[in-house]
GROMACS .gro file of N, CA and C in nm:
model
  453
    1MET      N    1  -1.726  -0.641   0.310
    1MET     CA    2  -1.655  -0.627   0.183
    1MET      C    3  -1.738  -0.690   0.073
    2ASP      N    4  -1.744  -0.632  -0.038
    2ASP     CA    5  -1.814  -0.679  -0.157
    2ASP      C    6  -1.755  -0.815  -0.199
    3LYS      N    7  -1.841  -0.911  -0.228
    3LYS     CA    8  -1.795  -1.047  -0.258
    3LYS      C    9  -1.714  -1.056  -0.386
    4THR      N   10  -1.728  -0.961  -0.477
    4THR     CA   11  -1.652  -0.965  -0.601
    4THR      C   12  -1.515  -0.900  -0.585
    5HIS      N   13  -1.495  -0.828  -0.476
    5HIS     CA   14  -1.366  -0.762  -0.451
    5HIS      C   15  -1.268  -0.865  -0.397
    6LYS      N   16  -1.153  -0.877  -0.459
    6LYS     CA   17  -1.054  -0.975  -0.417
    6LYS      C   18  -0.920  -0.907  -0.396
    7GLU      N   19  -0.880  -0.898  -0.270
    7GLU     CA   20  -0.746  -0.848  -0.241
    7GLU      C   21  -0.646  -0.955  -0.279
    8LYS      N   22  -0.527  -0.911  -0.316
    8LYS     CA   23  -0.424  -1.003  -0.356
    8LYS      C   24  -0.294  -0.963  -0.291
    9LEU      N   25  -0.214  -1.058  -0.251
    9LEU     CA   26  -0.082  -1.029  -0.198
    9LEU      C   27   0.021  -1.046  -0.308
   10GLN      N   28   0.124  -0.961  -0.302
   10GLN     CA   29   0.237  -0.973  -0.394
   10GLN      C   30   0.363  -0.973  -0.309
   11PHE      N   31   0.453  -1.069  -0.334
   11PHE     CA   32   0.580  -1.068  -0.263
   11PHE      C   33   0.652  -0.937  -0.292
   12TRP      N   34   0.719  -0.883  -0.189
   12TRP     CA   35   0.790  -0.755  -0.203
   12TRP      C   36   0.923  -0.769  -0.131
   13GLN      N   37   1.030  -0.745  -0.203
   13GLN     CA   38   1.165  -0.752  -0.148
   13GLN      C   39   1.235  -0.618  -0.171
   14PRO      N   40   1.202  -0.518  -0.088
   14PRO     CA   41   1.264  -0.386  -0.108
   14PRO      C   42   1.414  -0.390  -0.081
   15ARG      N   43   1.486  -0.301  -0.146
   15ARG     CA   44   1.630  -0.292  -0.127
   15ARG      C   45   1.661  -0.268   0.021
   16GLY      N   46   1.753  -0.346   0.074
   16GLY     CA   47   1.792  -0.335   0.214
   16GLY      C   48   1.744  -0.452   0.297
   17ILE      N   49   1.639  -0.520   0.254
   17ILE     CA   50   1.584  -0.630   0.332
   17ILE      C   51   1.679  -0.749   0.338
   18GLU      N   52   1.771  -0.756   0.243
   18GLU     CA   53   1.866  -0.868   0.240
   18GLU      C   54   1.957  -0.872   0.362
   19ALA      N   55   1.959  -0.767   0.443
   19ALA     CA   56   2.039  -0.766   0.566
   19ALA      C   57   1.979  -0.859   0.672
   20LEU      N   58   1.852  -0.894   0.657
   20LEU     CA   59   1.789  -0.989   0.750
   20LEU      C   60   1.816  -1.131   0.704
   21ARG      N   61   1.833  -1.221   0.800
   21ARG     CA   62   1.854  -1.362   0.769
   21ARG      C   63   1.727  -1.437   0.810
   22ALA      N   64   1.638  -1.455   0.716
   22ALA     CA   65   1.512  -1.523   0.743
   22ALA      C   66   1.456  -1.576   0.612
   23SER      N   67   1.413  -1.699   0.612
   23SER     CA   68   1.357  -1.755   0.489
   23SER      C   69   1.207  -1.733   0.479
   24ASN      N   70   1.143  -1.695   0.591
   24ASN     CA   71   1.001  -1.661   0.586
   24ASN      C   72   0.967  -1.567   0.701
   25PRO      N   73   0.851  -1.502   0.694
   25PRO     CA   74   0.816  -1.400   0.794
   25PRO      C   75   0.807  -1.452   0.938
   26SER      N   76   0.787  -1.582   0.957
   26SER     CA   77   0.779  -1.634   1.094
   26SER      C   78   0.912  -1.623   1.168
   27GLN      N   79   1.018  -1.590   1.097
   27GLN     CA   80   1.149  -1.574   1.159
   27GLN      C   81   1.184  -1.426   1.183
   28LEU      N   82   1.086  -1.338   1.163
   28LEU     CA   83   1.105  -1.194   1.183
   28LEU      C   84   1.028  -1.148   1.306
   29ILE      N   85   1.078  -1.043   1.369
   29ILE     CA   86   1.017  -0.991   1.491
   29ILE      C   87   0.995  -0.841   1.475
   30LEU      N   88   0.872  -0.794   1.500
   30LEU     CA   89   0.843  -0.651   1.503
   30LEU      C   90   0.887  -0.601   1.640
   31VAL      N   91   0.998  -0.529   1.643
   31VAL     CA   92   1.059  -0.485   1.768
   31VAL      C   93   0.990  -0.360   1.822
   32SER      N   94   0.967  -0.262   1.734
   32SER     CA   95   0.904  -0.139   1.780
   32SER      C   96   0.843  -0.062   1.664
   33VAL      N   97   0.754   0.029   1.702
   33VAL     CA   98   0.688   0.120   1.608
   33VAL      C   99   0.689   0.257   1.673
   34SER      N  100   0.731   0.359   1.598
   34SER     CA  101   0.720   0.495   1.650
   34SER      C  102   0.662   0.583   1.540
   35LYS      N  103   0.587   0.684   1.583
   35LYS     CA  104   0.513   0.767   1.488
   35LYS      C  105   0.511   0.911   1.531
   36SER      N  106   0.523   0.999   1.435
   36SER     CA  107   0.500   1.142   1.453
   36SER      C  108   0.430   1.188   1.325
   37PRO      N  109   0.381   1.313   1.318
   37PRO     CA  110   0.317   1.357   1.193
   37PRO      C  111   0.410   1.351   1.071
   38SER      N  112   0.539   1.362   1.093
   38SER     CA  113   0.631   1.364   0.979
   38SER      C  114   0.709   1.234   0.960
   39GLN      N  115   0.682   1.131   1.043
   39GLN     CA  116   0.758   1.008   1.028
   39GLN      C  117   0.686   0.889   1.092
   40LEU      N  118   0.699   0.774   1.027
   40LEU     CA  119   0.658   0.647   1.083
   40LEU      C  120   0.780   0.557   1.071
   41GLU      N  121   0.816   0.492   1.182
   41GLU     CA  122   0.934   0.406   1.181
   41GLU      C  123   0.901   0.271   1.243
   42LEU      N  124   0.938   0.166   1.173
   42LEU     CA  125   0.927   0.030   1.226
   42LEU      C  126   1.068  -0.022   1.245
   43ILE      N  127   1.089  -0.100   1.348
   43ILE     CA  128   1.215  -0.172   1.363
   43ILE      C  129   1.180  -0.320   1.362
   44ILE      N  130   1.242  -0.391   1.269
   44ILE     CA  131   1.218  -0.534   1.252
   44ILE      C  132   1.353  -0.604   1.262
   45SER      N  133   1.355  -0.716   1.334
   45SER     CA  134   1.478  -0.794   1.346
   45SER      C  135   1.452  -0.939   1.306
   46ASP      N  136   1.562  -1.010   1.285
   46ASP     CA  137   1.552  -1.154   1.263
   46ASP      C  138   1.594  -1.225   1.391
   47GLU      N  139   1.596  -1.356   1.388
   47GLU     CA  140   1.631  -1.434   1.507
   47GLU      C  141   1.780  -1.426   1.540
   48HIS      N  142   1.859  -1.366   1.451
   48HIS     CA  143   2.004  -1.350   1.472
   48HIS      C  144   2.039  -1.209   1.518
   49GLU      N  145   1.937  -1.132   1.553
   49GLU     CA  146   1.950  -0.995   1.603
   49GLU      C  147   1.998  -0.894   1.499
   50ASN      N  148   1.986  -0.926   1.372
   50ASN     CA  149   2.007  -0.826   1.268
   50ASN      C  150   1.882  -0.739   1.268
   51LYS      N  151   1.899  -0.607   1.267
   51LYS     CA  152   1.784  -0.517   1.275
   51LYS      C  153   1.783  -0.419   1.159
   52LEU      N  154   1.658  -0.388   1.117
   52LEU     CA  155   1.636  -0.287   1.015
   52LEU      C  156   1.544  -0.179   1.069
   53ARG      N  157   1.573  -0.055   1.031
   53ARG     CA  158   1.478   0.056   1.051
   53ARG      C  159   1.408   0.076   0.919
   54ILE      N  160   1.276   0.072   0.922
   54ILE     CA  161   1.195   0.097   0.803
   54ILE      C  162   1.131   0.233   0.826
   55VAL      N  163   1.170   0.331   0.745
   55VAL     CA  164   1.137   0.470   0.773
   55VAL      C  165   1.054   0.532   0.661
   56TYR      N  166   0.937   0.580   0.698
   56TYR     CA  167   0.853   0.660   0.609
   56TYR      C  168   0.867   0.804   0.659
   57ASP      N  169   0.933   0.890   0.581
   57ASP     CA  170   0.958   1.026   0.629
   57ASP      C  171   0.943   1.133   0.522
   58GLN      N  172   0.869   1.102   0.417
   58GLN     CA  173   0.836   1.202   0.316
   58GLN      C  174   0.692   1.244   0.339
   59LEU      N  175   0.661   1.368   0.313
   59LEU     CA  176   0.523   1.411   0.331
   59LEU      C  177   0.438   1.370   0.211
   60CYS      N  178   0.326   1.309   0.240
   60CYS     CA  179   0.230   1.270   0.137
   60CYS      C  180   0.137   1.387   0.107
   61THR      N  181   0.042   1.363   0.021
   61THR     CA  182  -0.055   1.463  -0.022
   61THR      C  183  -0.122   1.533   0.095
   62ALA      N  184  -0.160   1.460   0.196
   62ALA     CA  185  -0.232   1.517   0.311
   62ALA      C  186  -0.136   1.570   0.418
   63GLU      N  187  -0.007   1.582   0.385
   63GLU     CA  188   0.095   1.639   0.472
   63GLU      C  189   0.123   1.556   0.596
   64PHE      N  190   0.113   1.426   0.582
   64PHE     CA  191   0.157   1.331   0.684
   64PHE      C  192   0.253   1.234   0.615
   65ALA      N  193   0.329   1.159   0.693
   65ALA     CA  194   0.426   1.065   0.634
   65ALA      C  195   0.357   0.948   0.564
   66VAL      N  196   0.243   0.905   0.614
   66VAL     CA  197   0.168   0.796   0.552
   66VAL      C  198   0.019   0.828   0.560
   67TRP      N  199  -0.061   0.761   0.481
   67TRP     CA  200  -0.206   0.781   0.484
   67TRP      C  201  -0.269   0.706   0.600
   68HIS      N  202  -0.218   0.586   0.625
   68HIS     CA  203  -0.285   0.497   0.719
   68HIS      C  204  -0.184   0.393   0.765
   69PHE      N  205  -0.198   0.348   0.889
   69PHE     CA  206  -0.125   0.229   0.933
   69PHE      C  207  -0.212   0.155   1.033
   70ALA      N  208  -0.190   0.023   1.038
   70ALA     CA  209  -0.272  -0.061   1.126
   70ALA      C  210  -0.190  -0.180   1.172
   71TYR      N  211  -0.215  -0.218   1.296
   71TYR     CA  212  -0.150  -0.334   1.356
   71TYR      C  213  -0.257  -0.442   1.377
   72ASP      N  214  -0.219  -0.566   1.354
   72ASP     CA  215  -0.309  -0.677   1.382
   72ASP      C  216  -0.225  -0.801   1.408
   73THR      N  217  -0.291  -0.905   1.452
   73THR     CA  218  -0.223  -1.032   1.476
   73THR      C  219  -0.260  -1.131   1.367
   74HIS      N  220  -0.182  -1.235   1.353
   74HIS     CA  221  -0.215  -1.339   1.256
   74HIS      C  222  -0.349  -1.402   1.290
   75VAL      N  223  -0.378  -1.418   1.419
   75VAL     CA  224  -0.505  -1.475   1.461
   75VAL      C  225  -0.621  -1.383   1.421
   76GLY      N  226  -0.600  -1.252   1.431
   76GLY     CA  227  -0.705  -1.155   1.398
   76GLY      C  228  -0.730  -1.138   1.250
   77ARG      N  229  -0.635  -1.175   1.165
   77ARG     CA  230  -0.650  -1.156   1.020
   77ARG      C  231  -0.612  -1.282   0.942
   78PRO      N  232  -0.675  -1.395   0.970
   78PRO     CA  233  -0.640  -1.517   0.895
   78PRO      C  234  -0.671  -1.503   0.745
   79ASP      N  235  -0.757  -1.409   0.709
   79ASP     CA  236  -0.791  -1.389   0.567
   79ASP      C  237  -0.670  -1.347   0.484
   80LEU      N  238  -0.570  -1.286   0.548
   80LEU     CA  239  -0.453  -1.242   0.472
   80LEU      C  240  -0.369  -1.360   0.424
   81TRP      N  241  -0.384  -1.475   0.485
   81TRP     CA  242  -0.305  -1.591   0.443
   81TRP      C  243  -0.376  -1.675   0.338
   82VAL      N  244  -0.501  -1.647   0.307
   82VAL     CA  245  -0.571  -1.727   0.207
   82VAL      C  246  -0.579  -1.656   0.073
   83ASN      N  247  -0.522  -1.540   0.063
   83ASN     CA  248  -0.521  -1.467  -0.064
   83ASN      C  249  -0.424  -1.531  -0.163
   84ASP      N  250  -0.447  -1.505  -0.289
   84ASP     CA  251  -0.350  -1.544  -0.391
   84ASP      C  252  -0.225  -1.458  -0.370
   85ILE      N  253  -0.109  -1.514  -0.399
   85ILE     CA  254   0.015  -1.438  -0.385
   85ILE      C  255   0.086  -1.435  -0.520
   86ASP      N  256   0.112  -1.314  -0.569
   86ASP     CA  257   0.186  -1.297  -0.694
   86ASP      C  258   0.335  -1.296  -0.665
   87ARG      N  259   0.411  -1.360  -0.749
   87ARG     CA  260   0.556  -1.364  -0.734
   87ARG      C  261   0.617  -1.286  -0.850
   88PRO      N  262   0.680  -1.171  -0.822
   88PRO     CA  263   0.742  -1.094  -0.930
   88PRO      C  264   0.856  -1.173  -0.996
   89ASP      N  265   0.890  -1.136  -1.118
   89ASP     CA  266   0.997  -1.203  -1.191
   89ASP      C  267   1.131  -1.196  -1.118
   90ASN      N  268   1.155  -1.087  -1.046
   90ASN     CA  269   1.284  -1.069  -0.979
   90ASN      C  270   1.285  -1.123  -0.836
   91PHE      N  271   1.189  -1.205  -0.798
   91PHE     CA  272   1.180  -1.261  -0.663
   91PHE      C  273   1.299  -1.354  -0.638
   92SER      N  274   1.362  -1.339  -0.521
   92SER     CA  275   1.475  -1.423  -0.483
   92SER      C  276   1.436  -1.516  -0.369
   93GLU      N  277   1.456  -1.644  -0.387
   93GLU     CA  278   1.427  -1.743  -0.283
   93GLU      C  279   1.518  -1.727  -0.161
   94HIS      N  280   1.629  -1.656  -0.178
   94HIS     CA  281   1.730  -1.645  -0.073
   94HIS      C  282   1.720  -1.515   0.007
   95THR      N  283   1.622  -1.433  -0.024
   95THR     CA  284   1.606  -1.303   0.040
   95THR      C  285   1.474  -1.301   0.116
   96PRO      N  286   1.472  -1.246   0.238
   96PRO     CA  287   1.344  -1.232   0.309
   96PRO      C  288   1.246  -1.149   0.227
   97PHE      N  289   1.122  -1.149   0.269
   97PHE     CA  290   1.022  -1.075   0.192
   97PHE      C  291   0.914  -1.019   0.283
   98PHE      N  292   0.852  -0.913   0.233
   98PHE     CA  293   0.729  -0.859   0.288
   98PHE      C  294   0.627  -0.873   0.175
   99PHE      N  295   0.515  -0.801   0.187
   99PHE     CA  296   0.413  -0.809   0.085
   99PHE      C  297   0.362  -0.669   0.050
  100LYS      N  298   0.304  -0.660  -0.070
  100LYS     CA  299   0.220  -0.547  -0.106
  100LYS      C  300   0.080  -0.605  -0.122
  101ILE      N  301  -0.020  -0.529  -0.079
  101ILE     CA  302  -0.158  -0.573  -0.097
  101ILE      C  303  -0.212  -0.500  -0.219
  102ILE      N  304  -0.254  -0.577  -0.316
  102ILE     CA  305  -0.310  -0.523  -0.440
  102ILE      C  306  -0.463  -0.520  -0.424
  103ASP      N  307  -0.525  -0.411  -0.464
  103ASP     CA  308  -0.671  -0.394  -0.454
  103ASP      C  309  -0.721  -0.402  -0.310
  104TRP      N  310  -0.649  -0.337  -0.220
  104TRP     CA  311  -0.688  -0.338  -0.079
  104TRP      C  312  -0.820  -0.264  -0.060
  105SER      N  313  -0.915  -0.331   0.001
  105SER     CA  314  -1.049  -0.272   0.019
  105SER      C  315  -1.047  -0.149   0.109
  106GLY      N  316  -0.948  -0.135   0.195
  106GLY     CA  317  -0.939  -0.020   0.284
  106GLY      C  318  -0.920   0.112   0.212
  107LEU      N  319  -0.878   0.108   0.086
  107LEU     CA  320  -0.861   0.234   0.011
  107LEU      C  321  -0.993   0.297  -0.027
  108ASN      N  322  -1.102   0.223  -0.020
  108ASN     CA  323  -1.233   0.277  -0.057
  108ASN      C  324  -1.269   0.401   0.022
  109LYS      N  325  -1.226   0.410   0.147
  109LYS     CA  326  -1.262   0.527   0.229
  109LYS      C  327  -1.197   0.656   0.180
  110TYR      N  328  -1.097   0.646   0.094
  110TYR     CA  329  -1.030   0.766   0.042
  110TYR      C  330  -1.088   0.812  -0.092
  111ARG      N  331  -1.172   0.733  -0.153
  111ARG     CA  332  -1.221   0.762  -0.289
  111ARG      C  333  -1.303   0.890  -0.298
  112ASN      N  334  -1.370   0.930  -0.193
  112ASN     CA  335  -1.453   1.051  -0.197
  112ASN      C  336  -1.380   1.177  -0.149
  113ALA      N  337  -1.257   1.164  -0.109
  113ALA     CA  338  -1.179   1.280  -0.063
  113ALA      C  339  -1.105   1.340  -0.182
  114THR      N  340  -1.143   1.458  -0.222
  114THR     CA  341  -1.084   1.519  -0.343
  114THR      C  342  -0.933   1.541  -0.331
  115ILE      N  343  -0.882   1.557  -0.210
  115ILE     CA  344  -0.739   1.578  -0.193
  115ILE      C  345  -0.658   1.458  -0.244
  116TYR      N  346  -0.718   1.339  -0.244
  116TYR     CA  347  -0.648   1.218  -0.285
  116TYR      C  348  -0.671   1.177  -0.429
  117GLU      N  349  -0.765   1.238  -0.499
  117GLU     CA  350  -0.805   1.187  -0.630
  117GLU      C  351  -0.692   1.179  -0.732
  118ASP      N  352  -0.595   1.269  -0.728
  118ASP     CA  353  -0.486   1.267  -0.826
  118ASP      C  354  -0.379   1.163  -0.795
  119VAL      N  355  -0.374   1.112  -0.672
  119VAL     CA  356  -0.268   1.018  -0.635
  119VAL      C  357  -0.320   0.881  -0.593
  120LEU      N  358  -0.449   0.863  -0.589
  120LEU     CA  359  -0.506   0.737  -0.540
  120LEU      C  360  -0.455   0.615  -0.616
  121ASP      N  361  -0.436   0.628  -0.745
  121ASP     CA  362  -0.388   0.515  -0.825
  121ASP      C  363  -0.240   0.485  -0.804
  122GLN      N  364  -0.167   0.576  -0.740
  122GLN     CA  365  -0.025   0.557  -0.719
  122GLN      C  366   0.008   0.503  -0.579
  123VAL      N  367  -0.089   0.503  -0.490
  123VAL     CA  368  -0.063   0.465  -0.352
  123VAL      C  369  -0.033   0.316  -0.343
  124GLU      N  370   0.053   0.280  -0.246
  124GLU     CA  371   0.089   0.140  -0.223
  124GLU      C  372   0.047   0.099  -0.083
  125VAL      N  373   0.014  -0.028  -0.069
  125VAL     CA  374  -0.022  -0.083   0.061
  125VAL      C  375   0.084  -0.187   0.095
  126HIS      N  376   0.163  -0.158   0.198
  126HIS     CA  377   0.273  -0.246   0.239
  126HIS      C  378   0.229  -0.328   0.359
  127LEU      N  379   0.254  -0.457   0.353
  127LEU     CA  380   0.219  -0.548   0.461
  127LEU      C  381   0.345  -0.611   0.515
  128TYR      N  382   0.373  -0.581   0.642
  128TYR     CA  383   0.487  -0.639   0.711
  128TYR      C  384   0.435  -0.752   0.797
  129SER      N  385   0.472  -0.873   0.761
  129SER     CA  386   0.430  -0.990   0.837
  129SER      C  387   0.551  -1.036   0.917
  130THR      N  388   0.531  -1.054   1.046
  130THR     CA  389   0.637  -1.105   1.133
  130THR      C  390   0.585  -1.230   1.203
  131ARG      N  391   0.657  -1.275   1.302
  131ARG     CA  392   0.626  -1.402   1.368
  131ARG      C  393   0.477  -1.418   1.400
  132ASP      N  394   0.418  -1.321   1.465
  132ASP     CA  395   0.279  -1.332   1.508
  132ASP      C  396   0.193  -1.213   1.468
  133GLU      N  397   0.249  -1.121   1.392
  133GLU     CA  398   0.182  -0.992   1.372
  133GLU      C  399   0.182  -0.948   1.227
  134PHE      N  400   0.088  -0.861   1.197
  134PHE     CA  401   0.083  -0.790   1.070
  134PHE      C  402   0.089  -0.640   1.100
  135PHE      N  403   0.158  -0.566   1.016
  135PHE     CA  404   0.157  -0.421   1.024
  135PHE      C  405   0.136  -0.372   0.881
  136ILE      N  406   0.030  -0.297   0.860
  136ILE     CA  407  -0.006  -0.248   0.727
  136ILE      C  408   0.021  -0.098   0.720
  137VAL      N  409   0.084  -0.054   0.612
  137VAL     CA  410   0.111   0.088   0.590
  137VAL      C  411   0.061   0.127   0.451
  138VAL      N  412  -0.013   0.236   0.444
  138VAL     CA  413  -0.059   0.290   0.316
  138VAL      C  414   0.020   0.418   0.291
  139SER      N  415   0.090   0.422   0.179
  139SER     CA  416   0.179   0.535   0.151
  139SER      C  417   0.186   0.563   0.002
  140GLU      N  418   0.231   0.683  -0.030
  140GLU     CA  419   0.253   0.722  -0.169
  140GLU      C  420   0.393   0.684  -0.217
  141TYR      N  421   0.475   0.627  -0.133
  141TYR     CA  422   0.613   0.596  -0.170
  141TYR      C  423   0.663   0.475  -0.089
  142GLU      N  424   0.773   0.419  -0.134
  142GLU     CA  425   0.836   0.310  -0.060
  142GLU      C  426   0.925   0.370   0.048
  143PRO      N  427   0.937   0.301   0.159
  143PRO     CA  428   1.017   0.354   0.271
  143PRO      C  429   1.167   0.340   0.247
  144ARG      N  430   1.242   0.412   0.330
  144ARG     CA  431   1.388   0.390   0.336
  144ARG      C  432   1.410   0.274   0.431
  145ILE      N  433   1.503   0.187   0.397
  145ILE     CA  434   1.536   0.074   0.483
  145ILE      C  435   1.683   0.087   0.520
  146ILE      N  436   1.708   0.092   0.651
  146ILE     CA  437   1.842   0.120   0.701
  146ILE      C  438   1.882   0.010   0.799
  147ARG      N  439   1.997  -0.051   0.775
  147ARG     CA  440   2.050  -0.147   0.874
  147ARG      C  441   2.084  -0.072   1.000
  148MET      N  442   2.050  -0.128   1.114
  148MET     CA  443   2.073  -0.060   1.241
  148MET      C  444   2.222  -0.034   1.266
  149ASP      N  445   2.310  -0.118   1.220
  149ASP     CA  446   2.453  -0.093   1.241
  149ASP      C  447   2.507   0.014   1.148
  150GLU      N  448   2.423   0.062   1.052
  150GLU     CA  449   2.464   0.172   0.963
  150GLU      C  450   2.417   0.307   1.013
  151ALA      N  451   2.325   0.307   1.109
  151ALA     CA  452   2.262   0.431   1.152
  151ALA      C  453   2.360   0.529   1.213
   0.00000   0.00000   0.00000
């Protein structure tokens, strides 16, 4: 990565996350991940067994639900914890949070693909941090978040 390039984390509290009871990501558990060409679904729970389905099910420019996703461990990506973290004005201390990665270097691989040129500036990089893991999703939209008892 270029030394002048600086990824940044931003706290993200999407609607629906308040169903989890956790004051920080170490109290969250990535239960499962399922994928098809038209959908990516994560199930995340807290230590009290409250569960959320995080669903990406809209087709993006390249006719898949998301552009990219990746799994890693906290041990494998310690660099993600040393980034600056932006706190939006509407951040709530009482609500769990995930992150968005601003200026993610992984987007560079899409810059030469003409199919993405009109939407590249609109894409979001979502980082789900749980007890021991990171899950990164690159998408043109925010996911639907559904409480498991509502399904």
